[in-house]
Coordinates of C-alpha atoms and ligand atoms in Angstrom, one line a residue:
Chain B
M1 CA -57.3 32.3 -9.8
T2 CA -59.3 35.1 -8.4
A3 CA -62.7 35.8 -6.6
S4 CA -64.6 35.9 -9.8
Y5 CA -64.0 32.3 -10.4
L6 CA -65.6 31.3 -7.2
R7 CA -69.1 29.8 -7.1
R8 CA -71.4 30.3 -4.2
V9 CA -72.9 27.3 -2.8
K10 CA -75.0 26.3 0.2
V11 CA -74.9 23.2 2.1
A12 CA -78.1 21.0 1.5
E13 CA -77.2 17.9 3.6
V14 CA -74.7 17.0 6.3
E15 CA -74.2 13.3 7.3
R16 CA -71.7 11.7 9.6
V17 CA -70.4 8.9 7.6
A18 CA -67.8 7.6 10.0
S19 CA -66.5 8.5 13.6
R20 CA -64.4 11.3 12.3
I21 CA -65.7 12.0 8.7
K22 CA -68.7 14.2 7.6
R23 CA -70.1 14.1 4.1
F24 CA -71.6 17.5 2.8
R25 CA -73.9 18.0 -0.1
L26 CA -73.4 21.3 -1.8
V27 CA -75.9 23.0 -4.2
D28 CA -75.7 26.3 -6.0
V29 CA -77.2 29.2 -4.0
E30 CA -79.5 29.9 -6.9
N31 CA -80.0 26.3 -7.8
K32 CA -78.2 26.9 -11.1
P33 CA -76.6 23.6 -12.5
L34 CA -73.0 23.1 -11.5
S35 CA -70.2 22.1 -13.9
E36 CA -69.7 18.5 -15.0
F37 CA -66.4 17.1 -13.8
S38 CA -64.2 14.2 -14.4
G39 CA -63.6 11.4 -11.9
G40 CA -60.8 12.2 -9.5
S41 CA -61.5 15.9 -9.5
H42 CA -61.5 18.3 -6.4
V43 CA -62.6 21.8 -5.7
T44 CA -61.0 24.4 -3.4
V45 CA -63.5 25.2 -0.6
C46 CA -63.3 28.8 0.7
M47 CA -64.4 29.1 4.3
R48 CA -64.9 32.5 5.9
A49 CA -63.8 31.9 9.6
Q50 CA -64.1 34.7 12.1
D51 CA -60.7 36.2 11.7
R52 CA -59.5 34.8 8.4
V53 CA -60.2 32.9 5.2
I54 CA -59.5 29.4 4.9
R55 CA -59.2 27.7 1.5
N56 CA -58.7 23.8 1.5
P57 CA -59.0 21.4 -1.5
Y58 CA -61.6 18.6 -1.2
S59 CA -62.4 15.8 -3.6
L60 CA -65.6 15.5 -5.4
M61 CA -67.4 12.2 -4.6
G62 CA -70.6 12.1 -6.5
C63 CA -71.4 11.1 -10.1
P64 CA -69.2 13.2 -12.5
S65 CA -72.4 13.9 -14.7
D66 CA -74.7 14.9 -11.8
T67 CA -74.8 18.8 -12.0
S68 CA -77.5 19.1 -9.4
S69 CA -75.1 19.0 -6.5
Y70 CA -71.6 18.2 -5.4
Q71 CA -70.6 16.0 -2.6
I72 CA -67.5 16.2 -0.4
S73 CA -66.3 14.4 2.7
V74 CA -64.0 15.9 5.3
L75 CA -61.9 14.2 7.9
K76 CA -61.7 16.0 11.1
V77 CA -57.8 16.4 11.6
D78 CA -56.1 16.5 15.0
N79 CA -54.1 19.7 15.5
S80 CA -56.1 21.3 12.5
R81 CA -55.1 24.9 12.1
G82 CA -58.7 25.6 10.9
G83 CA -60.2 24.1 7.8
S84 CA -61.3 20.5 8.7
Q85 CA -62.3 21.8 12.2
F86 CA -64.5 24.6 10.7
M87 CA -66.2 22.1 8.4
H88 CA -67.1 19.9 11.2
D89 CA -67.9 22.4 13.9
N90 CA -69.3 25.5 12.0
V91 CA -70.8 24.1 8.7
V92 CA -74.5 23.0 8.9
V93 CA -77.5 22.7 6.5
G94 CA -78.0 26.1 5.0
T95 CA -74.4 27.4 5.6
E96 CA -73.0 29.3 2.5
L97 CA -69.5 28.6 1.1
E98 CA -67.6 29.5 -2.0
I99 CA -66.0 26.9 -4.2
S100 CA -63.7 26.9 -7.2
E101 CA -64.4 25.2 -10.4
P102 CA -63.5 21.5 -10.3
L103 CA -59.8 20.7 -11.1
N104 CA -58.4 17.1 -11.9
L105 CA -54.8 16.1 -11.0
F106 CA -55.8 12.6 -10.7
P107 CA -57.8 11.3 -13.6
P108 CA -57.9 7.7 -14.6
A109 CA -55.7 6.7 -17.5
K110 CA -57.8 6.7 -20.7
L111 CA -56.0 3.8 -22.5
A112 CA -55.8 1.4 -19.4
R113 CA -57.1 -2.1 -19.7
K114 CA -57.5 -2.4 -16.0
H115 CA -57.6 0.1 -13.0
I116 CA -56.3 -1.0 -9.6
L117 CA -57.4 1.6 -6.9
V118 CA -55.7 1.6 -3.6
A119 CA -57.1 3.8 -0.8
G120 CA -56.3 4.4 2.8
G121 CA -58.7 6.1 5.2
I122 CA -60.0 9.5 3.8
G123 CA -58.0 8.8 0.6
I124 CA -61.3 7.0 -0.6
T125 CA -62.8 10.2 -1.6
P126 CA -61.3 10.8 -5.2
F127 CA -62.1 7.2 -6.0
M128 CA -65.8 7.6 -5.4
S129 CA -66.2 9.7 -8.3
M130 CA -63.6 7.8 -10.4
M131 CA -65.5 4.5 -9.7
S132 CA -68.7 6.2 -10.8
E133 CA -67.0 7.1 -14.1
L134 CA -65.3 3.8 -14.6
D135 CA -68.5 1.8 -13.9
A136 CA -70.4 3.9 -16.4
L137 CA -67.8 3.3 -19.1
G138 CA -67.9 -0.4 -18.4
S139 CA -64.2 -0.3 -17.3
D140 CA -62.5 -3.0 -15.4
F141 CA -61.6 -1.9 -11.9
E142 CA -61.1 -3.1 -8.4
L143 CA -60.7 -1.2 -5.2
H144 CA -58.5 -2.2 -2.4
Y145 CA -59.5 -0.1 0.7
G146 CA -57.7 0.1 4.0
V147 CA -59.5 1.4 7.1
R148 CA -58.5 1.6 10.7
S149 CA -61.6 0.0 11.9
A150 CA -65.2 -0.6 10.7
A151 CA -66.3 2.4 12.7
E152 CA -63.7 4.8 11.1
G153 CA -64.2 3.5 7.6
A154 CA -66.5 5.7 5.4
F155 CA -68.8 4.3 2.7
C156 CA -67.9 0.6 3.1
K157 CA -71.5 -0.8 3.1
L158 CA -72.4 1.6 0.2
L159 CA -69.5 0.5 -1.9
E160 CA -69.9 -3.2 -1.3
A161 CA -73.7 -2.8 -2.3
R162 CA -72.9 -0.8 -5.3
Y163 CA -69.8 -2.8 -6.7
G164 CA -69.8 -6.1 -5.0
S165 CA -66.7 -8.3 -5.4
R166 CA -64.8 -5.3 -7.0
I167 CA -64.4 -4.0 -3.6
R168 CA -61.9 -5.5 -1.0
L169 CA -61.9 -4.1 2.5
Y170 CA -59.0 -4.4 4.8
L171 CA -59.5 -3.6 8.6
Q172 CA -56.2 -2.5 10.3
D173 CA -57.6 -3.4 13.8
Q174 CA -57.9 -7.0 12.8
D175 CA -54.4 -6.9 11.3
Q176 CA -55.6 -7.1 7.7
M177 CA -53.1 -5.7 5.2
V178 CA -53.5 -4.8 1.6
P179 CA -51.5 -7.6 -0.1
L180 CA -50.3 -5.2 -2.8
E181 CA -47.4 -7.3 -3.8
R182 CA -49.6 -10.2 -4.8
I183 CA -52.3 -7.9 -6.3
L184 CA -49.8 -6.4 -8.7
S185 CA -48.1 -9.7 -9.6
N186 CA -49.5 -11.3 -12.8
Q187 CA -51.5 -8.4 -14.0
R188 CA -51.7 -8.4 -17.7
L189 CA -50.1 -5.5 -19.6
G190 CA -52.3 -2.3 -19.4
A191 CA -53.0 -2.4 -15.7
H192 CA -52.7 0.9 -13.9
M193 CA -52.4 1.6 -10.1
Y194 CA -53.8 4.6 -8.3
V195 CA -53.1 5.3 -4.7
C196 CA -54.5 8.0 -2.3
G197 CA -54.1 7.9 1.5
P198 CA -51.6 8.8 4.3
K199 CA -48.1 9.8 3.0
P200 CA -46.5 6.6 4.4
M201 CA -49.1 4.4 2.5
I202 CA -48.6 6.2 -0.8
D203 CA -44.7 5.9 -0.4
W204 CA -45.2 2.2 0.3
A205 CA -47.5 1.6 -2.6
L206 CA -45.2 3.5 -5.1
R207 CA -42.1 1.7 -3.9
T208 CA -44.1 -1.7 -4.2
A209 CA -45.1 -1.1 -7.7
T210 CA -41.7 0.2 -8.8
L211 CA -40.2 -3.1 -7.3
A212 CA -42.6 -5.1 -9.2
G213 CA -41.2 -3.6 -12.4
W214 CA -44.2 -1.3 -13.1
P215 CA -43.2 1.6 -15.3
D216 CA -43.8 5.1 -13.7
E217 CA -46.4 5.9 -16.5
S218 CA -48.7 3.2 -15.0
I219 CA -48.6 4.4 -11.4
H220 CA -50.6 7.3 -10.1
S221 CA -51.0 8.9 -6.7
E222 CA -52.6 11.8 -4.9
Q223 CA -51.5 13.2 -1.6
F224 CA -53.6 15.3 0.7
N225 CA -50.8 17.3 1.7
A226 CA -51.0 18.8 5.2
P227 CA -47.4 20.2 5.4
P228 CA -45.9 20.8 8.8
I229 CA -46.1 24.3 10.5
G230 CA -43.0 26.2 11.1
K231 CA -41.6 29.5 12.5
P232 CA -42.6 32.8 11.2
F233 CA -40.6 34.5 8.5
V234 CA -40.5 37.5 6.2
V235 CA -41.4 37.5 2.5
K236 CA -39.8 40.3 0.5
L237 CA -41.5 41.0 -2.7
A238 CA -38.9 42.0 -5.2
R239 CA -41.2 43.6 -7.8
S240 CA -43.8 45.3 -5.6
R241 CA -41.1 46.1 -3.0
R242 CA -43.4 45.0 -0.1
E243 CA -42.4 42.9 3.0
I244 CA -44.9 40.5 4.5
T245 CA -44.8 38.3 7.6
V246 CA -45.7 34.8 7.2
G247 CA -47.0 33.3 10.6
G248 CA -45.9 29.9 11.7
H249 CA -49.4 28.4 11.1
Q250 CA -49.7 30.1 7.6
S251 CA -48.5 29.2 4.1
I252 CA -46.9 32.0 2.1
L253 CA -49.8 31.8 -0.2
E254 CA -52.3 32.6 2.7
A255 CA -50.2 35.4 4.0
L256 CA -50.1 37.0 0.5
E257 CA -53.9 36.7 0.1
Q258 CA -54.4 38.0 3.7
N259 CA -52.5 41.2 2.5
G260 CA -54.6 41.6 -0.5
I261 CA -51.9 40.3 -3.0
D262 CA -53.3 37.8 -5.7
A263 CA -51.0 35.1 -6.4
P264 CA -51.8 32.2 -8.9
F265 CA -52.9 28.9 -7.6
L266 CA -55.0 25.9 -8.4
C267 CA -54.6 22.8 -6.2
R268 CA -53.1 24.4 -3.0
G269 CA -51.5 21.0 -2.3
G270 CA -48.2 21.2 -4.1
A271 CA -49.2 19.1 -7.0
C272 CA -50.3 21.2 -10.0
G273 CA -47.4 23.5 -10.4
Q274 CA -49.5 26.7 -10.8
C275 CA -48.1 28.6 -7.8
E276 CA -44.3 28.1 -8.7
T277 CA -42.4 31.1 -7.8
E278 CA -38.9 32.4 -8.6
V279 CA -36.7 32.8 -5.4
S280 CA -34.2 35.6 -5.9
G281 CA -32.7 35.3 -2.6
C282 CA -33.0 33.4 0.7
D283 CA -31.8 34.1 4.2
G284 CA -32.1 30.5 5.3
F285 CA -33.2 27.2 3.9
I286 CA -36.2 26.3 1.8
E287 CA -38.3 23.4 3.2
H288 CA -39.7 22.1 0.2
N289 CA -43.1 20.3 0.9
D290 CA -44.4 19.8 -2.6
H291 CA -44.4 17.0 -4.9
Y292 CA -44.0 19.1 -8.1
L293 CA -40.5 20.3 -8.5
S294 CA -37.7 17.9 -9.5
E295 CA -35.0 17.1 -6.9
A296 CA -32.6 19.1 -9.0
E297 CA -35.0 22.2 -8.9
K298 CA -35.5 21.8 -5.2
A299 CA -31.7 21.6 -4.6
S300 CA -31.1 24.7 -7.0
G301 CA -32.9 26.8 -4.3
R302 CA -34.2 29.0 -7.2
K303 CA -38.0 27.8 -7.1
I304 CA -40.6 27.5 -4.4
M305 CA -44.1 26.3 -4.4
I306 CA -45.8 28.9 -2.2
C307 CA -49.0 26.9 -1.4
V308 CA -47.2 24.4 0.8
S309 CA -43.4 25.2 1.1
R310 CA -41.9 27.5 3.7
I311 CA -38.3 28.6 4.8
S312 CA -36.5 28.1 8.0
G313 CA -34.6 31.2 8.5
D314 CA -35.3 35.0 8.6
A315 CA -36.4 36.0 5.1
V316 CA -36.8 35.0 1.5
T317 CA -37.0 37.3 -1.5
L318 CA -39.5 36.3 -4.2
D319 CA -39.9 37.6 -7.8
L320 CA -43.5 38.9 -7.2
Chain M
M1 CA -28.1 15.0 -34.3
L2 CA -31.9 14.5 -34.2
V3 CA -33.1 18.0 -32.9
S4 CA -35.8 20.1 -34.1
G5 CA -38.3 22.5 -32.9
I6 CA -41.4 20.6 -33.9
K7 CA -43.1 19.2 -30.8
S8 CA -44.3 15.9 -32.2
R9 CA -40.8 15.1 -33.1
P10 CA -40.0 12.2 -30.7
V11 CA -36.9 12.3 -28.5
Y12 CA -34.8 9.2 -27.8
P13 CA -33.2 9.6 -24.4
G14 CA -30.9 6.4 -24.7
L15 CA -31.0 2.9 -23.2
S16 CA -30.9 2.5 -19.5
P17 CA -31.6 -0.8 -17.7
D18 CA -34.7 -1.2 -15.4
P19 CA -33.4 -3.1 -12.5
N20 CA -36.7 -4.1 -11.3
A21 CA -38.3 -5.4 -14.5
R22 CA -39.4 -9.1 -14.5
R23 CA -38.6 -9.3 -18.1
N24 CA -36.5 -7.1 -20.5
L25 CA -37.5 -7.3 -24.1
I26 CA -35.1 -5.6 -26.5
V27 CA -35.8 -5.0 -30.2
C28 CA -32.7 -3.8 -32.3
D29 CA -31.1 -3.5 -35.7
R30 CA -27.5 -4.0 -36.6
A31 CA -26.6 -0.4 -35.6
G32 CA -28.7 -0.5 -32.5
A33 CA -27.1 -3.7 -31.3
E34 CA -24.1 -1.7 -30.5
A35 CA -26.2 0.3 -28.0
V36 CA -27.6 -3.0 -26.6
V37 CA -24.1 -4.4 -26.1
E38 CA -23.2 -1.2 -24.0
L39 CA -26.5 -1.7 -22.1
V40 CA -25.8 -5.2 -21.3
A41 CA -22.2 -4.4 -20.2
R42 CA -23.6 -1.8 -17.8
A43 CA -26.5 -3.7 -16.3
G44 CA -26.3 -6.3 -13.7
E45 CA -26.4 -10.1 -13.8
D46 CA -30.1 -9.9 -12.8
F47 CA -31.0 -7.8 -15.8
V48 CA -29.1 -10.1 -18.1
K49 CA -31.0 -13.2 -16.8
R50 CA -34.2 -11.5 -17.5
A51 CA -33.4 -10.0 -21.0
S52 CA -33.9 -11.2 -24.5
V53 CA -33.2 -9.5 -27.8
I54 CA -35.0 -9.6 -31.2
L55 CA -32.4 -8.6 -33.8
V56 CA -33.5 -7.3 -37.1
A57 CA -30.7 -8.5 -39.5
D58 CA -32.0 -7.5 -42.8
D59 CA -28.8 -5.5 -43.6
A60 CA -26.5 -8.1 -42.0
S61 CA -24.9 -11.2 -43.5
S62 CA -25.5 -14.4 -41.4
E63 CA -21.8 -14.2 -40.3
E64 CA -22.3 -10.6 -39.2
A65 CA -25.5 -11.6 -37.2
A66 CA -23.8 -14.5 -35.7
A67 CA -21.0 -12.2 -34.5
L68 CA -23.6 -9.9 -32.9
Q69 CA -25.2 -12.7 -31.1
K70 CA -21.8 -13.8 -29.7
K71 CA -21.2 -10.2 -28.6
L72 CA -24.5 -10.2 -26.7
D73 CA -24.0 -13.5 -25.1
P74 CA -25.2 -14.6 -22.6
V75 CA -28.5 -12.8 -23.5
H76 CA -30.8 -14.7 -25.7
V77 CA -31.0 -13.4 -29.1
E78 CA -33.6 -14.1 -31.9
V79 CA -32.7 -13.2 -35.4
A80 CA -35.5 -11.9 -37.4
C81 CA -35.0 -11.5 -41.3
S82 CA -37.0 -8.3 -41.5
L83 CA -38.5 -5.5 -39.5
D84 CA -42.0 -6.7 -40.2
A85 CA -41.0 -10.2 -39.0
A86 CA -39.5 -8.8 -35.7
I87 CA -42.6 -6.7 -35.0
A88 CA -45.0 -9.7 -35.7
Q89 CA -42.9 -11.7 -33.1
L90 CA -43.0 -8.8 -30.6
R91 CA -46.7 -8.5 -31.1
E92 CA -47.2 -12.1 -30.4
I93 CA -45.2 -11.9 -27.0
L94 CA -47.0 -8.7 -25.9
S95 CA -50.3 -10.0 -26.5
G96 CA -49.7 -12.5 -23.7
A97 CA -47.4 -10.5 -21.4
S98 CA -47.8 -9.4 -17.8
M99 CA -47.0 -6.0 -16.1
G100 CA -43.4 -6.0 -15.2
L101 CA -42.2 -6.4 -18.8
R102 CA -40.0 -3.6 -19.9
L103 CA -39.7 -2.8 -23.7
Y104 CA -36.4 -1.4 -25.3
A105 CA -35.8 -0.3 -28.9
A106 CA -32.5 0.8 -30.4
G107 CA -31.6 1.6 -34.1
S108 CA -33.2 3.4 -36.8
E109 CA -36.1 5.7 -36.4
P110 CA -38.6 3.4 -38.3
L111 CA -37.7 0.5 -36.1
I112 CA -38.1 2.4 -32.9
G113 CA -41.4 3.9 -34.2
S114 CA -42.6 0.5 -35.0
V115 CA -41.8 -0.9 -31.5
V116 CA -43.4 1.9 -29.7
Q117 CA -46.5 1.5 -31.9
A118 CA -46.8 -2.3 -31.3
G119 CA -46.3 -1.4 -27.5
A120 CA -49.2 1.1 -27.6
E121 CA -51.4 -1.3 -29.3
N122 CA -50.6 -3.5 -26.3
F123 CA -51.3 -0.9 -23.6
I124 CA -47.7 0.1 -23.1
D125 CA -47.3 3.9 -22.6
P126 CA -44.9 5.3 -25.4
L127 CA -42.9 7.0 -22.6
S128 CA -42.4 3.7 -20.9
V129 CA -40.4 2.3 -23.9
R130 CA -36.7 3.1 -23.5
T131 CA -35.2 4.1 -26.7
E132 CA -31.9 5.0 -28.4
H133 CA -31.4 6.0 -31.9
R134 CA -28.4 4.6 -33.6
G135 CA -27.2 4.4 -37.2
S136 CA -29.1 5.7 -40.3
L137 CA -31.3 8.7 -40.2
M138 CA -33.6 7.2 -42.8
R139 CA -37.2 7.8 -42.1
R140 CA -40.7 6.2 -42.8
V141 CA -42.9 8.9 -44.6
Q142 CA -46.6 8.8 -45.0
C143 CA -47.9 10.7 -47.9
V144 CA -50.5 13.1 -46.7
H145 CA -52.4 12.8 -50.0
C146 CA -52.8 9.0 -50.8
K147 CA -51.9 7.9 -47.2
G148 CA -49.4 5.3 -48.7
M149 CA -46.2 4.6 -46.6
T150 CA -42.7 5.1 -48.1
E151 CA -40.1 3.2 -46.3
N152 CA -36.2 3.9 -45.9
V153 CA -36.4 7.5 -47.0
V154 CA -33.1 9.2 -47.1
T155 CA -33.8 12.2 -49.5
N156 CA -35.8 15.3 -49.2
P157 CA -38.0 15.7 -51.1
V158 CA -38.9 12.2 -52.0
K159 CA -41.2 10.7 -54.4
C160 CA -44.2 8.8 -52.9
A161 CA -43.9 5.1 -53.7
H162 CA -47.7 4.9 -54.2
C163 CA -49.1 8.0 -55.9
G164 CA -45.8 9.3 -57.3
L165 CA -46.2 12.9 -55.9
L166 CA -43.0 14.7 -55.0
L167 CA -43.1 15.0 -51.2
L168 CA -41.5 17.5 -48.8
V169 CA -40.6 15.3 -45.6
R170 CA -41.6 17.3 -42.7
D171 CA -40.5 16.9 -39.0
H172 CA -44.2 16.4 -38.2
Y173 CA -44.4 12.9 -36.6
S174 CA -47.3 10.7 -35.9
R175 CA -46.8 8.2 -33.2
R176 CA -49.9 6.2 -34.1
L177 CA -48.6 5.6 -37.6
A178 CA -44.9 5.6 -36.5
A179 CA -44.3 7.9 -39.6
F180 CA -43.3 11.4 -40.7
Q181 CA -45.6 13.4 -42.9
G182 CA -44.8 14.1 -46.6
V183 CA -46.5 17.0 -48.2
C184 CA -46.6 17.6 -52.0
I185 CA -44.0 20.2 -52.7
N186 CA -45.0 21.3 -56.2
A187 CA -48.7 21.3 -56.0
E188 CA -48.9 24.7 -57.7
D189 CA -46.6 23.9 -60.5
P190 CA -45.8 20.2 -61.0
S191 CA -43.1 21.2 -63.5
D192 CA -41.2 22.6 -60.7
S193 CA -39.2 19.8 -59.3
P194 CA -36.6 20.6 -56.9
E195 CA -33.7 18.1 -57.0
P196 CA -34.0 15.5 -54.1
K197 CA -31.0 15.8 -51.6
V198 CA -29.8 13.2 -49.2
E199 CA -30.9 14.4 -46.0
F200 CA -31.4 11.4 -43.8
Q201 CA -28.5 9.3 -44.2
Ligands
FAD401 C1 -56.0 17.4 -4.1 C2 -56.4 17.5 -2.5 C3 -57.7 16.8 -2.3 C4 -58.1 16.7 -1.1 N1 -59.3 16.0 -0.7 C5 -59.7 15.9 0.7 C6 -60.9 15.2 0.9 O1 -61.6 14.7 0.1 N2 -61.2 15.1 2.2 C7 -60.4 15.5 3.2 O2 -60.7 15.4 4.4 N3 -59.2 16.2 2.9 C8 -58.9 16.4 1.7 N4 -57.8 17.1 1.4 C9 -57.0 17.6 2.5 C10 -57.6 19.0 2.9 O3 -57.4 19.9 1.9 C11 -57.0 19.6 4.2 O4 -55.5 19.6 4.0 C12 -57.4 18.9 5.4 O5 -58.7 19.0 5.6 C13 -56.7 19.5 6.6 O6 -57.0 20.8 6.6 P1 -57.0 21.7 7.9 O7 -57.2 23.2 7.7 O8 -57.9 21.2 9.0 O9 -55.6 21.6 8.7 P2 -54.2 21.8 8.3 O10 -53.6 20.8 7.5 O11 -53.6 22.2 9.6 O12 -54.2 23.1 7.3 C14 -54.1 23.1 5.8 C15 -53.9 24.5 5.4 O13 -52.5 24.8 5.7 C16 -52.0 25.6 4.8 N5 -50.5 25.3 4.7 C17 -50.0 24.6 3.7 N6 -48.7 24.6 3.8 C18 -48.3 25.2 5.0 C19 -47.0 25.3 5.6 N7 -45.9 24.9 5.2 N8 -47.0 26.0 6.8 C20 -48.2 26.6 7.3 N9 -49.4 26.2 6.6 C21 -49.5 25.6 5.4 C22 -52.8 25.3 3.5 O14 -52.9 26.4 2.8 C23 -54.0 24.7 4.0 O15 -55.0 25.6 3.8 C24 -57.3 17.1 0.1 C25 -56.1 17.8 -0.4 C26 -55.6 17.8 -1.5 C27 -54.3 18.5 -1.8
FES402 S1 -51.2 25.7 -6.2 FE1 -50.8 23.8 -7.0 S2 -48.7 23.5 -6.5 FE2 -49.2 25.3 -5.4

């Protein structure tokens, strides 16, 4: 993906929807219609901070057929290396940003009889557009939404008003847990489960569904990957014979972009597979942070997803 | 071996037990029953308790069917006299079934195809069905001209059982129809009739 795919938008509205979450409404700078998207899609938002460019994926929350504006919501992350902080502190009504075209790695299954949505915290965002779409289609769905407290949960009132008893809220500070095992038992054939939230919650939900005898094809998840930072290392590019230093707070992809090298990417979250790169040599170990490569591929050490994975060691040689 | 370059050609990775399934429902024919015997031997006790088999015994004598039933013991086996009867029974079960049911199919391709098809009609993803091909390579073929199905095809080309055209059996497979495509081989010159050769035995 290159700059030509980017669309310039400006912020039309900012709203604080929970103690650490802000919602942004984006419109085309020339008020041209935006592309339609499908429920569960996200865009990559490109932010021009003082010293660097930050690109983070954010899920689209509005109605998929509404082309007048897009809505995203951003959680302010502690120890953020930039993106979410920038959105909270620097982005106001009128700020211009660039976004990619929508991409969907988390669509609802077309042939499902029922959709069981499980959200934790900011993981509610992809379900906002998904529910819009499912509701318009008259599909059967229910949302189980866990939040830390009433103050930290976004959109609770709005969701209950819009979808009534199809929404179940669970407040962590009142010891309410999503009773997933019970929810998943006695569902008729054709039910699909979707989960988005913190990694431990995703892992727990996937495990619970598998132990309930649900086939992999009926279980879906999206992880908002925020991989750990590390130590600086050198990337040697075999084809272009260049050497680039990747900072401890940078991904390989970001370091390449900073040095004017265009590498392919779509999701920037280790999910889509677009940035898969051949490793021709590694002076250290690859820290695989993606959920795209198979265990065998990870173990082989021949491939790396440069949007999220790094190495612990001195240098890695890539086929670029 | 069933290998081909055409993408729609299904692959059958072999049976493996799902230790978590609440119910294991297995459909097989006489040849496929051998794969089921191996599956049951490999799987744990819990699997066996939750498993049941529908055996299509159209090419087996009642003694042979009884012997297979014995080999599969203690798994409960229902014997069906034909593939159609087995699929009708399967549909009945699936229409009232819950998540946690795992479907298995072992035997000829038409059998596997029919099981996957009945599963899909009841919201089971084709990839969720665990399959193993055993025995005959015979195919179910749909004539692309009259849309009629010809069962148990072993030769290529084959005469359409409905419109009588001589059909070239292709590797092009329709999951929805659970059948391979047959295309008229001598449309240009009906007098040019290549000799059918046994290809799918
Ligand atoms: C598909 C998808 C949808 C998302 N939707 C939302 C949403 O709707 N709302 C929301 O709040 N968040 C969402 N996120 C998360 C969001 O993109 C950011 O990760 C989050 O806002 C935190 O970003 P940050 O810059 O503040 O902090 P950080 O997590 O510190 O920084 C993230 C940045 O780190 C870079 N990076 C990646 N791997 C490494 C590494 N190994 N070492 C160093 N740097 C690395 C990435 O390029 C990324 O730009 C989504 C993520 C994905 C993948
Ligand atoms: S860009 Fe999608 S996996 Fe890296």
